[in-house]
Coordinates of C-alpha atoms in Angstrom, one line a residue:
M1 CA -68.9 -62.6 -80.7
N2 CA -67.3 -59.5 -79.2
N3 CA -64.1 -61.5 -78.6
K4 CA -64.0 -62.6 -82.2
L5 CA -64.6 -59.1 -83.5
L6 CA -61.8 -57.9 -81.2
M7 CA -59.5 -60.6 -82.5
L8 CA -60.3 -59.7 -86.1
A9 CA -59.7 -56.0 -85.4
A10 CA -56.4 -56.8 -83.7
A11 CA -55.3 -59.0 -86.6
L12 CA -56.1 -56.3 -89.2
L13 CA -54.3 -53.7 -87.2
A14 CA -51.3 -55.9 -86.8
A15 CA -51.3 -56.6 -90.5
V16 CA -51.3 -53.0 -91.4
V17 CA -48.5 -52.3 -89.0
G18 CA -46.6 -55.3 -90.2
F19 CA -47.0 -54.4 -93.8
W20 CA -45.8 -50.9 -93.1
A21 CA -42.8 -52.2 -91.3
Y22 CA -42.1 -54.6 -94.2
Q23 CA -42.3 -51.7 -96.7
Q24 CA -40.1 -49.6 -94.6
S25 CA -37.5 -52.4 -94.5
Q26 CA -37.2 -52.6 -98.3
P27 CA -34.2 -50.5 -99.3
T28 CA -34.0 -48.0 -102.1
E29 CA -30.9 -48.0 -104.2
S30 CA -29.3 -45.2 -102.1
A31 CA -30.3 -46.9 -98.8
V32 CA -28.4 -50.0 -99.8
I33 CA -25.2 -48.1 -99.4
A34 CA -26.3 -46.0 -96.4
K35 CA -27.6 -49.0 -94.4
G36 CA -24.8 -51.4 -95.4
Y37 CA -26.9 -54.1 -97.1
G38 CA -24.6 -56.9 -98.1
Y39 CA -26.6 -57.6 -101.3
Q40 CA -29.8 -56.5 -103.0
S41 CA -31.6 -57.4 -106.2
D42 CA -35.2 -57.6 -107.3
T43 CA -35.5 -61.0 -105.7
L44 CA -33.0 -61.0 -102.8
V45 CA -32.0 -58.8 -100.0
V46 CA -29.1 -59.9 -97.6
Y47 CA -28.9 -57.8 -94.5
Q48 CA -25.6 -56.5 -93.3
P49 CA -25.4 -56.4 -90.4
Q50 CA -27.7 -59.3 -89.8
R51 CA -30.9 -58.6 -88.0
Q52 CA -31.6 -59.8 -84.5
L53 CA -34.3 -62.5 -84.2
E54 CA -36.2 -61.6 -81.0
P55 CA -37.2 -64.4 -78.6
F56 CA -40.4 -66.2 -79.5
H57 CA -42.3 -69.3 -78.5
L58 CA -44.5 -71.4 -80.8
T59 CA -45.5 -75.1 -81.0
D60 CA -44.5 -77.3 -83.9
H61 CA -46.5 -80.0 -85.8
L62 CA -45.2 -82.7 -83.4
Q63 CA -46.4 -80.7 -80.4
Q64 CA -42.9 -79.8 -79.4
P65 CA -41.7 -76.3 -78.4
F66 CA -40.4 -74.2 -81.3
D67 CA -38.2 -71.3 -80.4
N68 CA -35.0 -69.5 -81.4
Q69 CA -32.9 -72.5 -80.6
R70 CA -34.5 -74.5 -83.4
F71 CA -32.7 -72.3 -85.9
I72 CA -29.2 -72.8 -84.5
G73 CA -26.9 -74.9 -86.8
S74 CA -29.0 -74.8 -89.9
W75 CA -29.9 -72.5 -92.8
S76 CA -33.7 -72.0 -92.4
L77 CA -36.2 -70.9 -95.0
V78 CA -39.2 -69.5 -93.2
F79 CA -42.5 -69.2 -95.0
L80 CA -45.7 -67.7 -93.6
G81 CA -49.1 -69.1 -94.6
Y82 CA -52.0 -71.5 -93.6
T83 CA -53.2 -74.9 -94.5
F84 CA -56.5 -73.7 -96.0
C85 CA -54.6 -71.4 -98.4
P86 CA -55.9 -72.0 -102.0
D87 CA -52.8 -71.0 -103.9
I88 CA -49.6 -69.4 -102.6
C89 CA -48.9 -71.8 -99.8
P90 CA -49.3 -75.1 -101.7
M91 CA -47.5 -73.7 -104.7
T92 CA -44.6 -72.5 -102.5
L93 CA -44.3 -75.7 -100.5
A94 CA -44.4 -77.8 -103.6
M95 CA -41.7 -75.6 -105.1
L96 CA -39.5 -75.9 -102.0
N97 CA -40.0 -79.7 -102.0
G98 CA -38.9 -79.9 -105.6
I99 CA -35.7 -78.1 -105.1
Y100 CA -35.0 -79.2 -101.5
P101 CA -32.2 -81.7 -102.5
K102 CA -30.4 -79.0 -104.5
L103 CA -30.7 -76.5 -101.7
Q104 CA -29.0 -79.0 -99.3
Q105 CA -26.3 -79.7 -101.9
A106 CA -25.6 -75.9 -102.1
S107 CA -24.8 -75.7 -98.3
K108 CA -22.2 -77.4 -96.1
L109 CA -24.7 -77.0 -93.2
P110 CA -28.2 -78.5 -93.0
V111 CA -31.1 -76.7 -94.6
Q112 CA -34.5 -76.7 -93.1
V113 CA -37.9 -75.4 -94.3
V114 CA -40.1 -73.9 -91.6
F115 CA -43.8 -73.2 -92.4
V116 CA -45.3 -70.8 -89.9
S117 CA -49.1 -70.9 -89.8
A118 CA -50.9 -67.6 -89.3
D119 CA -54.2 -69.5 -88.6
P120 CA -53.8 -71.1 -85.2
Q121 CA -57.6 -71.4 -84.9
R122 CA -57.8 -74.1 -87.5
D123 CA -54.2 -75.2 -87.9
N124 CA -53.6 -77.4 -84.8
P125 CA -50.6 -79.7 -84.7
E126 CA -52.5 -82.6 -86.2
K127 CA -53.6 -80.6 -89.1
L128 CA -50.1 -79.2 -89.7
H129 CA -48.6 -82.7 -89.5
A130 CA -51.0 -84.1 -92.1
Y131 CA -50.5 -81.0 -94.4
L132 CA -46.7 -81.4 -94.4
N133 CA -47.0 -85.0 -95.3
Y134 CA -48.4 -83.9 -98.7
F135 CA -45.2 -82.1 -99.4
N136 CA -42.2 -83.2 -97.4
P137 CA -42.2 -84.9 -93.9
A138 CA -38.8 -83.4 -93.3
F139 CA -40.3 -79.9 -93.3
I140 CA -41.3 -78.2 -90.0
A141 CA -44.6 -76.4 -89.3
A142 CA -45.3 -74.3 -86.2
T143 CA -47.9 -71.9 -84.9
G144 CA -49.1 -70.2 -81.8
P145 CA -51.6 -67.7 -80.4
H146 CA -51.8 -64.4 -82.3
P147 CA -50.1 -62.5 -79.4
D148 CA -47.1 -64.7 -80.1
L149 CA -47.4 -64.7 -83.9
F150 CA -47.7 -60.9 -84.4
P151 CA -44.4 -59.9 -82.9
L152 CA -42.6 -62.7 -84.7
T153 CA -44.0 -61.9 -88.1
R154 CA -43.3 -58.2 -87.7
N155 CA -39.7 -59.1 -86.6
L156 CA -39.3 -61.2 -89.8
G157 CA -40.7 -58.3 -91.9
L158 CA -43.8 -60.3 -92.9
A159 CA -47.5 -59.6 -92.4
Y160 CA -50.9 -61.3 -92.3
A161 CA -54.6 -60.4 -91.9
L162 CA -57.7 -62.5 -91.3
Y163 CA -60.8 -61.8 -93.4
D164 CA -64.4 -62.7 -92.3
G165 CA -63.0 -64.9 -89.5
A166 CA -65.5 -63.6 -87.0
D167 CA -68.6 -65.1 -88.6
N168 CA -67.6 -68.4 -90.2
D169 CA -65.0 -71.1 -90.5
N170 CA -64.3 -70.4 -94.2
Y171 CA -62.3 -67.2 -93.8
L172 CA -59.2 -66.4 -95.7
V173 CA -55.9 -65.2 -94.4
D174 CA -54.0 -62.7 -96.5
H175 CA -50.2 -63.1 -96.0
S176 CA -46.8 -62.2 -97.3
A177 CA -45.4 -64.4 -100.1
S178 CA -41.7 -63.8 -99.3
I179 CA -39.4 -66.4 -97.8
V180 CA -37.1 -65.3 -95.0
L181 CA -33.7 -66.7 -94.5
I182 CA -32.4 -67.4 -91.0
N183 CA -28.7 -68.2 -90.7
P184 CA -27.1 -70.9 -88.5
D185 CA -26.4 -68.4 -85.8
G186 CA -30.2 -67.8 -85.5
H187 CA -30.1 -64.3 -87.0
I188 CA -32.3 -62.9 -89.8
H189 CA -30.0 -63.1 -92.8
G190 CA -32.1 -62.0 -95.7
V191 CA -35.3 -62.4 -97.6
F192 CA -36.2 -64.0 -101.0
K193 CA -38.9 -61.8 -102.6
P194 CA -41.4 -62.8 -105.3
V195 CA -41.5 -60.7 -108.5
A196 CA -44.9 -59.4 -109.5
V197 CA -45.9 -60.7 -112.9
P198 CA -49.3 -59.5 -114.3
G199 CA -51.8 -62.4 -114.4
E200 CA -49.7 -64.6 -112.1
I201 CA -49.9 -65.4 -108.4
P202 CA -46.9 -63.8 -106.6
T203 CA -44.7 -66.6 -105.5
V204 CA -40.9 -67.1 -105.2
K205 CA -39.9 -69.2 -108.3
A206 CA -37.7 -72.3 -108.1
S207 CA -35.1 -71.0 -110.6
Q208 CA -35.0 -67.7 -108.7
L209 CA -34.4 -69.3 -105.3
L210 CA -31.8 -71.8 -106.6
A211 CA -29.9 -68.9 -108.1
D212 CA -30.2 -66.6 -105.1
F213 CA -29.6 -69.1 -102.3
P214 CA -25.8 -69.7 -102.9
R215 CA -25.4 -65.9 -103.2
A216 CA -27.1 -65.4 -99.9
I217 CA -25.3 -68.0 -97.8
A218 CA -22.0 -66.9 -99.2
Q219 CA -22.3 -63.6 -97.4
R220 CA -22.4 -64.9 -93.9

């Protein structure tokens, strides 16, 4: 029990730190010029210069190593979530599946979707494999222990936190709804951000992503 409480406390602390880092990374209008952002709107930020993706090591849904090298040569859309998610995750993955052919047509290089699970306790490779089959078998899912996930999510400007995970198996995971874009050189290229609409779940919309994706990859 003590170990579970410590894990929950660590997760909450990491989420707070990660969320603060994410908030700090979002530029004001004046900071766009000062920091040299290549492009910024309400739904898209393209980093200029591109951000370094620090070394990381996860395991994918086929039980194969997943690290920095898996991003080389493709445009990658990285989304953080978990398979027990009741809303944002299935909505976002269904949206990505629906526009996946158009995203591929918009790029001369391959486009891949990477779903990073923030719930390694329940999301083993078999669970991730079955989950992806509901949406698109071409998508990739990966996860790893929290000590490996925390640095990666902070590096990506994302955050997550586990709630009530110490006492039962029906806990929820609060997580970012943004989609991070990794370029074919393996660098953090930008981020697609959901727009908050009263009464709606904050997700990146299909029309929004289809409009922003060509703008983003044109600024490589």
